[in-house]
mmCIF file of C-alpha atoms and ligand atoms in Angstrom:
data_model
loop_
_atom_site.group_PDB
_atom_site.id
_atom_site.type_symbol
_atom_site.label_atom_id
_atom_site.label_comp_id
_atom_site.label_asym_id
_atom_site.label_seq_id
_atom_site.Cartn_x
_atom_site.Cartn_y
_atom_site.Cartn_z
ATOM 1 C CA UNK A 1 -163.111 -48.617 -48.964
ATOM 2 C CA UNK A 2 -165.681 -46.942 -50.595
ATOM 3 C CA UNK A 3 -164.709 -45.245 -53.843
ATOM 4 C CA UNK A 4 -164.715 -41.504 -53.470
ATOM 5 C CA UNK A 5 -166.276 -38.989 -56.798
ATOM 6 C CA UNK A 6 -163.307 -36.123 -56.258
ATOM 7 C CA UNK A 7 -164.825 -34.126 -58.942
ATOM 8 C CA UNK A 8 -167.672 -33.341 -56.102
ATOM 9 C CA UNK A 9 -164.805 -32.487 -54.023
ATOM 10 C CA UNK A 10 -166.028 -28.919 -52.929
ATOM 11 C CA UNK A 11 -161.878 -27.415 -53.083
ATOM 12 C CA UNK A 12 -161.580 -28.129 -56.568
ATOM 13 C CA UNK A 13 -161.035 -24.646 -57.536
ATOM 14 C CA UNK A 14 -160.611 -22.911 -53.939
ATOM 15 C CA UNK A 15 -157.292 -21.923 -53.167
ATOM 16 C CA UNK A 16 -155.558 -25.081 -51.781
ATOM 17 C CA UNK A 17 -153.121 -22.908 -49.291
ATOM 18 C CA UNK A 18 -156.717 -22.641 -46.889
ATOM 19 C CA UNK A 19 -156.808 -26.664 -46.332
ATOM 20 C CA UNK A 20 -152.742 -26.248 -45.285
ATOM 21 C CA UNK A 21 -152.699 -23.205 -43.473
ATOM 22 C CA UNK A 22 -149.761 -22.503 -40.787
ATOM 23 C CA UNK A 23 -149.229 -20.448 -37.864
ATOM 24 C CA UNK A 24 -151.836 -19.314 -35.202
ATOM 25 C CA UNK A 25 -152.509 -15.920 -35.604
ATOM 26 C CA UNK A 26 -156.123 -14.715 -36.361
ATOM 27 C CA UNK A 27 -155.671 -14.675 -40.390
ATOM 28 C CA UNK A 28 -154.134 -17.969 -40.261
ATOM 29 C CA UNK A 29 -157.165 -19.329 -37.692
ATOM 30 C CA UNK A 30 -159.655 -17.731 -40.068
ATOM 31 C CA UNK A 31 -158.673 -19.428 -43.178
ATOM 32 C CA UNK A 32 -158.523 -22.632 -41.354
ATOM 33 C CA UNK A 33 -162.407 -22.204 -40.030
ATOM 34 C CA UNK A 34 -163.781 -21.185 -43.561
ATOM 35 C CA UNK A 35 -161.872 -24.183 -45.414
ATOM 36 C CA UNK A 36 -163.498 -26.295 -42.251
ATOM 37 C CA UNK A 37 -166.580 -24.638 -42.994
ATOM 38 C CA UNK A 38 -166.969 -25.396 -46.831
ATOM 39 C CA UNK A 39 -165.579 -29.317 -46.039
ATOM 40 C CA UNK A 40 -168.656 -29.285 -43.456
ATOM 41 C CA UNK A 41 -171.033 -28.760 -46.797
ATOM 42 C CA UNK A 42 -169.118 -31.005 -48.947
ATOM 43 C CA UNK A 43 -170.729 -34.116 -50.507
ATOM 44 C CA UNK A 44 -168.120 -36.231 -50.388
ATOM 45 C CA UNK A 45 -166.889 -35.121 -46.590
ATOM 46 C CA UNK A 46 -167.474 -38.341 -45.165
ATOM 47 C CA UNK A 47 -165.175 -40.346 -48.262
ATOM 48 C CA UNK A 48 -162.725 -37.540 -48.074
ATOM 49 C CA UNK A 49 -161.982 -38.707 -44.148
ATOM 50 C CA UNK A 50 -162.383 -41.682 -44.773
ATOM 51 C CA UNK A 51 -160.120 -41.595 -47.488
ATOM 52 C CA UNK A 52 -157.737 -39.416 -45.092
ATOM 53 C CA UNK A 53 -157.728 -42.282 -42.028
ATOM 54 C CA UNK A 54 -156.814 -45.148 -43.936
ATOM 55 C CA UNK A 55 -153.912 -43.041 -46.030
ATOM 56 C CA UNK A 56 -152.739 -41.628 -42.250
ATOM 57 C CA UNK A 57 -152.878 -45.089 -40.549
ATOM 58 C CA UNK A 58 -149.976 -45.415 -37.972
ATOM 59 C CA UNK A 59 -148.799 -42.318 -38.036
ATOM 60 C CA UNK A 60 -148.394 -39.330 -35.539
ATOM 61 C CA UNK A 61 -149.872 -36.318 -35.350
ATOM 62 C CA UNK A 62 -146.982 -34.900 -37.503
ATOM 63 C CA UNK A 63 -147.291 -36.920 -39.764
ATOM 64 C CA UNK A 64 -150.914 -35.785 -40.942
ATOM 65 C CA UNK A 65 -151.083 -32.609 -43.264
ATOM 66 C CA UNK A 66 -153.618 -29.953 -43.818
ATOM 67 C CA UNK A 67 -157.489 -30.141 -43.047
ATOM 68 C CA UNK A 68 -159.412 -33.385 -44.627
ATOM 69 C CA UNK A 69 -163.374 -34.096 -44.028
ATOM 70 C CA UNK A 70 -163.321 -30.847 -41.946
ATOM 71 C CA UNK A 71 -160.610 -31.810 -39.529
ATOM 72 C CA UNK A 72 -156.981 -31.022 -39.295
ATOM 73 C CA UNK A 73 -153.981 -33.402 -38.890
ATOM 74 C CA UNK A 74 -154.398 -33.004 -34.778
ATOM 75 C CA UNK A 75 -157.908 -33.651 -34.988
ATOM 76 C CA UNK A 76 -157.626 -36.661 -36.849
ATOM 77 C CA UNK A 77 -154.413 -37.909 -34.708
ATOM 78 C CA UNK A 78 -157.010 -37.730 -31.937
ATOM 79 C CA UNK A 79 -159.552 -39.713 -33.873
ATOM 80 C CA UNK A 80 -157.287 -42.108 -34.983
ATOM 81 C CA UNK A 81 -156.471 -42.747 -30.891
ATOM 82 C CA UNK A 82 -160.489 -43.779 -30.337
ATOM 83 C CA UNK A 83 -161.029 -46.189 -32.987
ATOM 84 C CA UNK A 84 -161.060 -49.816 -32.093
ATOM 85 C CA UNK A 85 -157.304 -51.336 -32.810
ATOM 86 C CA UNK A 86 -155.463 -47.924 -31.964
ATOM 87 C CA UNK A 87 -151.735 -47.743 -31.638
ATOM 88 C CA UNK A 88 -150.797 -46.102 -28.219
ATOM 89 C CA UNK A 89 -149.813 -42.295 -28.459
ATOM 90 C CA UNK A 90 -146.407 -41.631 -29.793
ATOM 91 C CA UNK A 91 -144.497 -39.684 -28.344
ATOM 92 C CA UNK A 92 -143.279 -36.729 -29.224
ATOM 93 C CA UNK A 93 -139.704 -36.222 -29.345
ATOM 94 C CA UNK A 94 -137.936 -34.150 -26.960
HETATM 95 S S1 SF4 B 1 -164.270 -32.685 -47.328
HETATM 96 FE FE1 SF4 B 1 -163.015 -30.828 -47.505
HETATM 97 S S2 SF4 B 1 -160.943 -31.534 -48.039
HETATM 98 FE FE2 SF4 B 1 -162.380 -33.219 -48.431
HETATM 99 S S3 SF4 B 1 -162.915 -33.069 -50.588
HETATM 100 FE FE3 SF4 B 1 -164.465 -31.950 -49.424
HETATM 101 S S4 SF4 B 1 -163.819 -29.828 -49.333
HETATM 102 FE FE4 SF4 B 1 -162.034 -31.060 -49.974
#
């Protein structure tokens, strides 16, 4: 893996509760699109989910947390189901 220069990292200094945001309503949705929207300008996006992928590898959509490389947990779940190699889809308990 490539190494990754964090101190580029563009939420050094932001407030970390955007990248983990909860809840749907339009606040919550709001903070998640402008911490999506400063990882879309960050220099080190493409490390950062890269760095997320191979931390995250073989688990479930739960078990991802908060927004990395401008995607959130689910996103990357569903990335992690197109790359060559994937595990099938977990299911999710009942
Ligand atoms: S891509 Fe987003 S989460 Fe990753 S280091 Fe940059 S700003 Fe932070």
């Amino acid at each position: 893996m490539t190494d990754v220069d964090w101190t580029k990292a563009l939420c050094l200094g932001c407030e970390r509760e955007l990248w983990f945001v909860e809840g749907n309503d339009s606040t919550a949705n709001a903070d998640r699109r402008a911490a999506k929207q400063t990882c879309l300008i960050c220099p080190i996006r493409s490390g950062c989910l890269d760095s997320a992928m191979a931390e995250e590898s073989g688990r479930g959509e739960s078990g991802r947390y908060g927004i990395r490389g401008a995607l959130s947990g689910k996103q990357r779940y569903a990335l992690s189901q197109r790359l060559p190699g994937a595990q099938p889809k977990q299911q999710r308990a009942a």
